[in-house]
Short mmCIF file of C-alpha atoms and ligand atoms in Angstrom, two decimals:
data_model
loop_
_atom_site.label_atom_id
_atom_site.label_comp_id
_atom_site.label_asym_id
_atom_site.label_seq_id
_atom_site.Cartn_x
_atom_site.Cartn_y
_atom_site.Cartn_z
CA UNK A 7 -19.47 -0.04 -15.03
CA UNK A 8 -23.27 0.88 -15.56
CA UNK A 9 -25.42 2.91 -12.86
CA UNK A 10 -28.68 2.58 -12.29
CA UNK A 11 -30.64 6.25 -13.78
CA UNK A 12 -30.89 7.68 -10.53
CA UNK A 13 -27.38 7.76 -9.91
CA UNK A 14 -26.06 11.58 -10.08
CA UNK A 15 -23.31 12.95 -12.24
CA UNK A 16 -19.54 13.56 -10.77
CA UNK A 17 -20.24 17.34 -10.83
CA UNK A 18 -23.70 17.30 -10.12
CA UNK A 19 -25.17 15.12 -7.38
CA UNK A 20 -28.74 15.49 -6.98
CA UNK A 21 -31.25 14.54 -3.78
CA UNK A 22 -34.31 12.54 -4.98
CA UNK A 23 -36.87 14.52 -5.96
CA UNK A 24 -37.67 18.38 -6.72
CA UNK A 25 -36.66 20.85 -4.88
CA UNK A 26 -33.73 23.05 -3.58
CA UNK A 27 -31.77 21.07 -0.76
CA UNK A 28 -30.06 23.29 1.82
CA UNK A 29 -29.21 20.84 4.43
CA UNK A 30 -26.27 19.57 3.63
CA UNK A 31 -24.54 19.70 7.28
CA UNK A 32 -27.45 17.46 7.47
CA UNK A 33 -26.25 14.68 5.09
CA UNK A 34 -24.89 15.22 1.67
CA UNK A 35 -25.88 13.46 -1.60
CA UNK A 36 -23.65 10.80 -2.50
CA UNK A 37 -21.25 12.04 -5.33
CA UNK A 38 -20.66 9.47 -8.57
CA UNK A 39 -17.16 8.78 -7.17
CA UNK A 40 -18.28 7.15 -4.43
CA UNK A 41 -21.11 5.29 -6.15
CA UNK A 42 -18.93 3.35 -8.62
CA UNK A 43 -16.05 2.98 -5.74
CA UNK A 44 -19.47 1.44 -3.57
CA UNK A 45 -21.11 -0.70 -6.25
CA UNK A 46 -16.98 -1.81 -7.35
CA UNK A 47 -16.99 -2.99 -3.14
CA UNK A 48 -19.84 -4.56 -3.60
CA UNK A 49 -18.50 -7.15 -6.03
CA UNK A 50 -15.90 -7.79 -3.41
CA UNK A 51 -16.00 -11.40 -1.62
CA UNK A 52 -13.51 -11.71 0.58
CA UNK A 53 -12.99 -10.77 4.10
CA UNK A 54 -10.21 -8.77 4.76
CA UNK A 55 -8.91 -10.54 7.51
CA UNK A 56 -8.80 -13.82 5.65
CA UNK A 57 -5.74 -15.45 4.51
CA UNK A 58 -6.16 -16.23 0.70
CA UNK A 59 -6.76 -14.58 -2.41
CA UNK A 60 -10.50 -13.45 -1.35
CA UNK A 61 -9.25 -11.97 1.28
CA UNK A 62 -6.21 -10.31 -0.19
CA UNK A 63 -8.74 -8.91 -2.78
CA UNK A 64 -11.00 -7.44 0.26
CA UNK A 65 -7.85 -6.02 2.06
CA UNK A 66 -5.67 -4.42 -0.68
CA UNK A 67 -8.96 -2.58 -1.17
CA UNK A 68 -9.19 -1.30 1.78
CA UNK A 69 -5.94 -0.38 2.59
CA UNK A 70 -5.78 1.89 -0.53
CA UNK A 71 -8.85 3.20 0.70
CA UNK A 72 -7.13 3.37 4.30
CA UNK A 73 -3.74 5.55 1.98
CA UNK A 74 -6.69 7.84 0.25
CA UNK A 75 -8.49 8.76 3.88
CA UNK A 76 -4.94 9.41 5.06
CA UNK A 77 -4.45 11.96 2.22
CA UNK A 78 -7.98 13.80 3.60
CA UNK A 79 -6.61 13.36 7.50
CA UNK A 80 -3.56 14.82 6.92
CA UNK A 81 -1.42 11.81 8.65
CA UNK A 82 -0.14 8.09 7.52
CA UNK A 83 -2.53 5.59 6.38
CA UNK A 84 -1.51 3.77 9.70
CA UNK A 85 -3.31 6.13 11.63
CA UNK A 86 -6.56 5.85 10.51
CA UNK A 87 -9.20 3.70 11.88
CA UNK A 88 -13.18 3.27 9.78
CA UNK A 89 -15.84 3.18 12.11
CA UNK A 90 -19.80 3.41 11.64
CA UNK A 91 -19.65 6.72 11.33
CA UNK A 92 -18.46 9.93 12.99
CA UNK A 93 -20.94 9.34 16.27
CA UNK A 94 -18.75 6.52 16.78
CA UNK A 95 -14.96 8.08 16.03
CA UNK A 96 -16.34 10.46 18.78
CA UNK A 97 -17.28 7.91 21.10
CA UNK A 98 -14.02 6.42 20.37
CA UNK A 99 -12.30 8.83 20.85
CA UNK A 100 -13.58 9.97 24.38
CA UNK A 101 -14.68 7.05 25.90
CA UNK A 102 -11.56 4.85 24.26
CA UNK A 103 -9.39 7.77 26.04
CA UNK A 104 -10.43 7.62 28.85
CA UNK A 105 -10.88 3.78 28.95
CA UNK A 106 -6.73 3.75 28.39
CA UNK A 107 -5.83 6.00 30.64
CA UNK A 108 -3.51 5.05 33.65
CA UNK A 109 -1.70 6.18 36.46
CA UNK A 110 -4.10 8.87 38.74
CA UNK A 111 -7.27 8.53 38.53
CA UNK A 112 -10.41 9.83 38.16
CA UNK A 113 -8.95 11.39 34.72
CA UNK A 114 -10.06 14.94 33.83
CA UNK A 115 -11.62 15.63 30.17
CA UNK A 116 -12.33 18.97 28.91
CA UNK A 117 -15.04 19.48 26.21
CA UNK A 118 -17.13 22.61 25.21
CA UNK A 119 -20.99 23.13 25.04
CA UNK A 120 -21.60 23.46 21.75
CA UNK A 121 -20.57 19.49 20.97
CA UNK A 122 -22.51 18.07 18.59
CA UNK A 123 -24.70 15.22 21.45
CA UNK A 124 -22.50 12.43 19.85
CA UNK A 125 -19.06 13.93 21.77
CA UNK A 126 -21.34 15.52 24.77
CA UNK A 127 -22.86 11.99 25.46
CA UNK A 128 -19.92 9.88 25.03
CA UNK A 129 -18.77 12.77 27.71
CA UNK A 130 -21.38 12.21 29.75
CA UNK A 131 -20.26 8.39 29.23
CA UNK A 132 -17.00 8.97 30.26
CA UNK A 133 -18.22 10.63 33.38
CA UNK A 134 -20.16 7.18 34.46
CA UNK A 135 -16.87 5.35 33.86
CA UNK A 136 -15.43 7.60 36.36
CA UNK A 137 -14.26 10.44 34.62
CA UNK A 138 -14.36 14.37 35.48
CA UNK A 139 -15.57 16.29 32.70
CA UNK A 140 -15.29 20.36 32.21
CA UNK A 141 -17.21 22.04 29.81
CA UNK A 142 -16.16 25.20 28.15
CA UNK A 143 -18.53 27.57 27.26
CA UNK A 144 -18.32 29.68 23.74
CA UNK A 145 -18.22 33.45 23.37
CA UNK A 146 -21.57 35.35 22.14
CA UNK A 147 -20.05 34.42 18.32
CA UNK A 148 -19.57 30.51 19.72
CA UNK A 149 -15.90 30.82 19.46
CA UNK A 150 -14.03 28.97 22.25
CA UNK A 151 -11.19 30.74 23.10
CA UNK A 152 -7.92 28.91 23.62
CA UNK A 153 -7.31 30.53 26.88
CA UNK A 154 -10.13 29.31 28.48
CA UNK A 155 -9.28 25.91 27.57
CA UNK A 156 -5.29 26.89 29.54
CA UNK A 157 -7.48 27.59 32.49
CA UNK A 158 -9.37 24.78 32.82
CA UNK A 159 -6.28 22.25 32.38
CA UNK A 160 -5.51 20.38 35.14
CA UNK A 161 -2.83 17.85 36.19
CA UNK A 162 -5.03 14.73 35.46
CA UNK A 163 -6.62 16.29 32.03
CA UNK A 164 -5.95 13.55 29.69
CA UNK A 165 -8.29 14.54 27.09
CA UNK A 166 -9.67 18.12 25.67
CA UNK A 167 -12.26 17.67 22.98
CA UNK A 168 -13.32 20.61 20.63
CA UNK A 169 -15.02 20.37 17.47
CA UNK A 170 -13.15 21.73 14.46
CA UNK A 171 -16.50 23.39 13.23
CA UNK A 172 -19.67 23.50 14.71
CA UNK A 173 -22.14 21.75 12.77
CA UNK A 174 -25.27 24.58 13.69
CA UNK A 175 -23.54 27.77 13.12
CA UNK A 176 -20.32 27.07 11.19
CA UNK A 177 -18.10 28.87 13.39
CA UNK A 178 -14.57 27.69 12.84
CA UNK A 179 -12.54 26.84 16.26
CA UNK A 180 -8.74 27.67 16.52
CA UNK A 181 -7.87 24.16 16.73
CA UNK A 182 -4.30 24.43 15.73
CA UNK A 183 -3.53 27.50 19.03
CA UNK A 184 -5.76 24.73 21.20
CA UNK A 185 -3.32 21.76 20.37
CA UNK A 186 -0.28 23.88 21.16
CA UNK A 187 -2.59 24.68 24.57
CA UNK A 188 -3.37 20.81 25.16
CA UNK A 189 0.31 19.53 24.54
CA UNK A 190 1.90 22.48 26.61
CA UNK A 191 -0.05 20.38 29.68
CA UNK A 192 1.05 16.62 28.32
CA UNK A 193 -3.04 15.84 27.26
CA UNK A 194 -4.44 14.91 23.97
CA UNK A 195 -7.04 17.07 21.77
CA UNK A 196 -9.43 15.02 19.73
CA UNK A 197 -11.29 17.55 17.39
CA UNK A 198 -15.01 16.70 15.74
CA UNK A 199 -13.90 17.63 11.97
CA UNK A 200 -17.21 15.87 10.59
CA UNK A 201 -18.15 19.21 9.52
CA UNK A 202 -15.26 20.74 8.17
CA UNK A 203 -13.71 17.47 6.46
CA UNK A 204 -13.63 18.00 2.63
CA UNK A 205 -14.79 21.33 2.88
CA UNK A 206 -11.51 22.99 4.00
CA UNK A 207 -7.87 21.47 5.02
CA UNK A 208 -7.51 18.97 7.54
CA UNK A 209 -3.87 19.75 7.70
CA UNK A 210 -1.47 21.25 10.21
CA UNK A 211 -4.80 21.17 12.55
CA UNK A 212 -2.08 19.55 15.72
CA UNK A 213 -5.22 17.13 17.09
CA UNK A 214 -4.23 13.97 17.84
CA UNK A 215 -7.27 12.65 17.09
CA UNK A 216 -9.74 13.51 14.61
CA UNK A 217 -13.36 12.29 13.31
CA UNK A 218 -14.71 12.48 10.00
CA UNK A 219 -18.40 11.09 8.70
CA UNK A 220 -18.24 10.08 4.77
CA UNK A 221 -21.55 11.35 4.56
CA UNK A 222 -20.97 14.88 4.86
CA UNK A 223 -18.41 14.88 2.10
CA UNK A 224 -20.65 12.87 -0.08
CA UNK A 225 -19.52 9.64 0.57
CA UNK A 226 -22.33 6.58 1.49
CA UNK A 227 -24.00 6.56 5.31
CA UNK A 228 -23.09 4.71 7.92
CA UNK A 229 -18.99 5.06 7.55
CA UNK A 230 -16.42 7.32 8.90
CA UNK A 231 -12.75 7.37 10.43
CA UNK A 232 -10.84 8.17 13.26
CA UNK A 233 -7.16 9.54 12.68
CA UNK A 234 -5.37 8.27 16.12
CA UNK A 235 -2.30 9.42 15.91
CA UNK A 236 1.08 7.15 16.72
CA UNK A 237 1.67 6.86 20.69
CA UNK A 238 -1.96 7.90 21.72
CA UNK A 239 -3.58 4.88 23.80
CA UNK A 240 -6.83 4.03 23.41
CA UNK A 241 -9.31 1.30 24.20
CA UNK A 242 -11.79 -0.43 22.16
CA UNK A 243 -15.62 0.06 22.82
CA UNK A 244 -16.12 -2.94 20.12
CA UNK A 245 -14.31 -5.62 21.02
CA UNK A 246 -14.25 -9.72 19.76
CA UNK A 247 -12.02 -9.37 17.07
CA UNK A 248 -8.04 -8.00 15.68
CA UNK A 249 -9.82 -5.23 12.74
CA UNK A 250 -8.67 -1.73 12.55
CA UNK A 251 -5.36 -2.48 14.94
CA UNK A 252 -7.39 -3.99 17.94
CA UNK A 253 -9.16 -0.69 17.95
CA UNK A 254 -12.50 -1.23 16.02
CA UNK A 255 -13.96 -4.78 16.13
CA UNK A 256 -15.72 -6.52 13.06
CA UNK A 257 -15.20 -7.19 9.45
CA UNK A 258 -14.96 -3.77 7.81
CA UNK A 259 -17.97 -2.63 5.99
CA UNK A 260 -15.69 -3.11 2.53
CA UNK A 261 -18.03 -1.00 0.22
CA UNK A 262 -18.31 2.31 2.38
CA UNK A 263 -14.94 2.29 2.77
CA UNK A 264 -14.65 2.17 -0.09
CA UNK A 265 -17.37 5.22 -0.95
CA UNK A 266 -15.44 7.40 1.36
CA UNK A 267 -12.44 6.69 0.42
CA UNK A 268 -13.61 7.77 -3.11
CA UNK A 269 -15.97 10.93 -1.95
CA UNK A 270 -12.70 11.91 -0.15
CA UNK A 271 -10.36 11.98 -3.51
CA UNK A 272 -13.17 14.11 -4.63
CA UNK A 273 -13.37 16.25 -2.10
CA UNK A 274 -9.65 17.05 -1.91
CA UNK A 275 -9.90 17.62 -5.72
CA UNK A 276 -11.95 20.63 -4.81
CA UNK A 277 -10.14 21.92 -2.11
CA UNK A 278 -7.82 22.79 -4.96
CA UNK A 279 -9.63 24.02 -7.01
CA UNK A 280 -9.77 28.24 -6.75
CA UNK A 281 -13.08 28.36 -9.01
CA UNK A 282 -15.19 26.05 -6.50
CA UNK A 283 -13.34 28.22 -3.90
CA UNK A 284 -14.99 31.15 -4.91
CA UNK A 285 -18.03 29.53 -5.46
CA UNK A 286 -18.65 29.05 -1.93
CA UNK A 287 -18.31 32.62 -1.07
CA UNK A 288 -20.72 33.66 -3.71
CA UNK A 289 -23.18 31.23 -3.10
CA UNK A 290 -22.98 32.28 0.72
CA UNK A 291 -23.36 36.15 -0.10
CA UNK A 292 -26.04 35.51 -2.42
CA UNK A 293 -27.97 33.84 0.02
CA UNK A 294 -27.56 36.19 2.74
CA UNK A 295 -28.24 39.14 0.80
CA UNK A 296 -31.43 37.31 -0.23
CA UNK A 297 -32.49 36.70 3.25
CA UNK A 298 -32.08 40.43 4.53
CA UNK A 299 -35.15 40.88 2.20
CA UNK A 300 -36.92 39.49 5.02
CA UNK A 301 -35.62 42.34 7.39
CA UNK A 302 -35.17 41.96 11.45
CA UNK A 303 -32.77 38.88 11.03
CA UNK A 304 -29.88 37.70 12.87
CA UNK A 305 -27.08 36.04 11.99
CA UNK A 306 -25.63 33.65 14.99
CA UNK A 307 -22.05 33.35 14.73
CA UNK A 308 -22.00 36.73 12.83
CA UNK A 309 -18.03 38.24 13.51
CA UNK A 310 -16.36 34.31 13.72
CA UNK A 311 -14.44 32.72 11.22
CA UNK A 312 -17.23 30.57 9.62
CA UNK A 313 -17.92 28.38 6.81
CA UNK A 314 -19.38 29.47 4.38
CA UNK A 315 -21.46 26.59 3.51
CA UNK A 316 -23.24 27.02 7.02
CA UNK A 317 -26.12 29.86 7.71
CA UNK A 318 -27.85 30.24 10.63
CA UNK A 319 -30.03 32.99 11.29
CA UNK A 320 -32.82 33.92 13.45
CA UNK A 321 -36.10 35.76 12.00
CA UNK A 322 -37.71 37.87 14.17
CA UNK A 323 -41.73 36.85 15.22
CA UNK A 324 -41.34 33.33 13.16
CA UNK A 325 -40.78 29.58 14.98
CA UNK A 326 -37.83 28.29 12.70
CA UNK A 327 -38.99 24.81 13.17
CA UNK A 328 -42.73 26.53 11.50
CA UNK A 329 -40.88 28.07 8.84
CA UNK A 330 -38.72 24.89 7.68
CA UNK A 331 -42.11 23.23 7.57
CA UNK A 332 -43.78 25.91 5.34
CA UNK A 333 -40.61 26.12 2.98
CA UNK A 334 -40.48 21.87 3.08
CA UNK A 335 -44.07 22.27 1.24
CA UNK A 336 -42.47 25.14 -1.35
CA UNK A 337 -39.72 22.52 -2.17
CA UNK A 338 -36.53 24.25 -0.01
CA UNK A 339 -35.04 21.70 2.23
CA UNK A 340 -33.59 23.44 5.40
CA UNK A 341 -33.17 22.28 9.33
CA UNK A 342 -34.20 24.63 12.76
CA UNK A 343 -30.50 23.66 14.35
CA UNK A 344 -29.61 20.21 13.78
CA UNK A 345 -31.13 17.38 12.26
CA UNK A 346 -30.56 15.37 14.96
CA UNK A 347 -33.06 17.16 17.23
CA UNK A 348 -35.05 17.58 14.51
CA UNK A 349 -38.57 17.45 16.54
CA UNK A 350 -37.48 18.76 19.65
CA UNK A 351 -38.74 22.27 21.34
CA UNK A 352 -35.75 22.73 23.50
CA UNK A 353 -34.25 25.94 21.77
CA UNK A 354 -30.88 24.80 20.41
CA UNK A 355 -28.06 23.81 23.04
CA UNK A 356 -25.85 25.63 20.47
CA UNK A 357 -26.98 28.83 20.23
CA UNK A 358 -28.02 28.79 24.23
CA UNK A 359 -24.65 28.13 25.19
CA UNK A 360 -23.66 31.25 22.87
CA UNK A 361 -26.44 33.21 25.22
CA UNK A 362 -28.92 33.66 23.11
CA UNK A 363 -32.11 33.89 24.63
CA UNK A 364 -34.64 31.49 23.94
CA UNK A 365 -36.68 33.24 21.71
CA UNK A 366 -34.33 34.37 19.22
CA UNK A 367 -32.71 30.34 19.16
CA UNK A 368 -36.45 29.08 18.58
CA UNK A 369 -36.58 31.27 15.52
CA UNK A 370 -33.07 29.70 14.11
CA UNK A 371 -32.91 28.24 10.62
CA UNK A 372 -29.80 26.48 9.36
CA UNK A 373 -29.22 26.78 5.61
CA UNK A 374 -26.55 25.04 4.14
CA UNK A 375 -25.71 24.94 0.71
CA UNK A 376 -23.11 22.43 -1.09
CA UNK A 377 -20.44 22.09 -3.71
CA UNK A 378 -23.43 22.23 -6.60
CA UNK A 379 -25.90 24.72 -5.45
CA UNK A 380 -25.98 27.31 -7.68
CA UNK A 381 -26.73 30.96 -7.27
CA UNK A 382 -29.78 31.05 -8.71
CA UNK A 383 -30.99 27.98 -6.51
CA UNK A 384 -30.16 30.29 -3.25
CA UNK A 385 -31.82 33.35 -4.52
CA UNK A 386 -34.92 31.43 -5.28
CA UNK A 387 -34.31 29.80 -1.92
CA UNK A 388 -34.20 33.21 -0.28
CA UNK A 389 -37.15 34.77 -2.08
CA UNK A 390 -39.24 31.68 -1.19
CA UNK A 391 -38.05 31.86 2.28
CA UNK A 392 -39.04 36.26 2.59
CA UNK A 393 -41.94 35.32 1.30
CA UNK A 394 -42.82 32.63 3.75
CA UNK A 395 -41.48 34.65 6.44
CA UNK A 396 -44.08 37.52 5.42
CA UNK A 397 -46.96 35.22 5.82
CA UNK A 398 -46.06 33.88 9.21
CA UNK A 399 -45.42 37.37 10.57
CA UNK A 400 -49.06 38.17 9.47
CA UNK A 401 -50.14 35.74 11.19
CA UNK A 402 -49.35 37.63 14.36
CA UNK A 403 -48.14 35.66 17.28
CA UNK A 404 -49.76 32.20 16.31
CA UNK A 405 -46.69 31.66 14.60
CA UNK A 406 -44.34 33.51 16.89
CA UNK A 407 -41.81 31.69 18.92
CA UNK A 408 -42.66 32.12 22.80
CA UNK A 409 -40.71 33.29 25.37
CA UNK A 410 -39.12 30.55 27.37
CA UNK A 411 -40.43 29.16 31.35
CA UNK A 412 -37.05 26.84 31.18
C1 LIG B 12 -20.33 17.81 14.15
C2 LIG B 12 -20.90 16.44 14.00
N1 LIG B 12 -20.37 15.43 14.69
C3 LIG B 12 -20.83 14.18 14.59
C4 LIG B 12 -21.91 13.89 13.80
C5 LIG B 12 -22.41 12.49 13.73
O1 LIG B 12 -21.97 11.87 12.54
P1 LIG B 12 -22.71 10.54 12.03
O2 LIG B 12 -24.04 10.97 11.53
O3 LIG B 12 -21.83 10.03 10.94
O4 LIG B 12 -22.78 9.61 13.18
C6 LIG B 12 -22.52 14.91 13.06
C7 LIG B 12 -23.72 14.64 12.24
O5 LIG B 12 -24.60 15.46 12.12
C8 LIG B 12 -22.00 16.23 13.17
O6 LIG B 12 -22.54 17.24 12.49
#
């Protein structure tokens, strides 16, 4: 198979253009893999639910895709469901919970504040169909503590939804003593693993359901999966037609399946593989020793278990939505909290719910580096960014974030 010249290397997937991209809990580039597993879909005619040899074609494809994403979820290729995306295995999962549910109602679901929006509104979705919802906060490090989730069970808790990492800080929940928590008191646990998925095991986690986004393991846009595991109910929110076990309506998107399916092979490749393993570390300490340069800096999440691919930190006197504008024109591609509220002035709900004060959340900035970044790509990163950082705090309080009035 030929690639168009743009396409990246196995080992070394590139974004367009120059530059030093740091966002990957953003969106990842699309690794080689999945580019000849997308452009191979592509050639695909049939539809998977049709009964001849088109359609066989179309399906066998997808179900080995279906055995691969298994292999990443940790459970039997029955279990797994595509979607659009992971906003929509969240929304899935909550809403499709809740949906199912019988016997008393109104239902009780337990989430925590620092949900990425896509599980806090399809909680706050769940709560118009009727549903009470509890929300957990997170320690000062934005660790939720398994206890707290014990306290707030109650009888008609049917669902408890906790992200496996968060996507802002990198802090790493303890998913595994939270199932054992959740299934003590006869409810489910859906976990957001969009984060963590490719970048460390999905196995042994105990959730009973769990959402992964191909694009942040450098698989195509647009695609993800939903492990639901056997004997959990759940309802579909698109409906009109038998796909994905009644669950997910509408011919499967053939070729991103079939990208994540292949960016997921990959991924699991480098889970075992002890070089890239220390790679990650490196890259991590390299950064952050690069970024002390800058002195009066915080690191939010400092003392959890984190990944290492995820740094957020707070620099004294500078906006962090000002500074990943400044470094944008020197080429370094970073995000102020998520990229989804990429815009916004609200300081991040993130770091508030971790109580950080206003101030020190409006001068957050999220690097995150990915399986090719290279050392000396962070430490020119860093340098770029103390230097920046110098500029804006001579600036005085022009560029200063300001206390808050909310
Ligand atoms: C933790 C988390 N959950 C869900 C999503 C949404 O995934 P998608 O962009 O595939 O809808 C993201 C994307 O940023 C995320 O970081």
């Amino acid at each position: 198979m030929t690639h168009p010249s743009s396409v990246p290397s196995p080992s070394q997937p590139t974004v367009g253009g120059p530059g030093i991209y740091l966002d990957h809990a953003a969106t990842s580039p699309v690794c080689r893999e999945a580019v000849d597993a997308v452009l191979g879909g592509m050639s695909i005619t049939g539809n998977p639910s049709s009964r001849h040899e088109a359609g066989d074609e179309a399906k066998d494809a997808l179900e080995s895709s279906r055995t691969q994403m298994a292999a990443l979820l940790d459970c039997a290729a029955d279990d797994v469901v595509f979607t659009g995306g992971g906003s929509e295995a969240d929304a899935l999962a909550v809403c499709g919970t809740v949906l199912a549910a019988d016997g008393h109602r109104p239902v009780h679901v337990i989430t925590s504040a620092i949900e990425h929006s896509a599980v806090l509104e399809s909680c706050a979705m769940a709560h118009e169909l009727g549903a009470e919802i509890t929300i957990l906060r997170p320690d000062g490090r934005g660790w939720i503590d398994p206890e707290d989730v014990r306290r707030a069970l109650r009888p008609n808790t049917v669902l408890v939804s906790v992200m496996h990492a968060n996507n802002e800080t990198g802090v790493i929940q303890p998913i595994s003593d939270i199932a054992a928590v959740v299934h003590e008191a006869g409810a489910l646990l859906h976990t957001d693993a969009v984060q963590t998925a490719g970048k460390i095991s999905l196995a042994g986690l105990g959730a009973d359901l769990v959402s992964v986004s191909a694009h942040k393991f450098y698989g195509p846009k647009g695609v993800g999966a939903l492990k639901v595991a056997p004997g959990v109910r759940l309802s579909p929110l698109i409906r009109g037609g038998s796909q994905e076990r009644g669950l997910r309506a509408g011919t499967e998107n053939v070729p991103g399946v079939l990208g994540m399916a292949a960016a997921a092979a990959a991924a699991l490749h480098h889970l075992d593989d002890p070089a890239h393993q220390a790679h990650r570390h490196t890259v991590r300490a390299h950064l952050l020793k690069g970024l002390e340069e800058a002195g009066d800096i915080a690191v939010n999440g400092e003392g959890a278990p984190c990944l290492p691919e995820t740094l957020n930190v707070s620099f004294t006197g500078v906006r962090g939505d000002t500074l990943v504008d400044v470094l944008a024109v020197h080429g370094i591609c970073v995000s102020a909290g998520s990229a989804c509220h990429a815009g916004s002035d609200e300081p991040s709900h993130v770091l508030t719910a971790m109580g950080i004060p206003a101030q020190r959340a409006r001068s957050a900035v999220r690097f995150s580096p990915g399986r090719t970044t290279t050392v000396d790509a962070v430490t020119t990163a860093a340098a770029r960014t103390v230097d920046a950082i110098g500029k804006l705090r001579a600036l005085g309080p022009a560029g200063a974030p300001q206390p808050s009035h909310a």
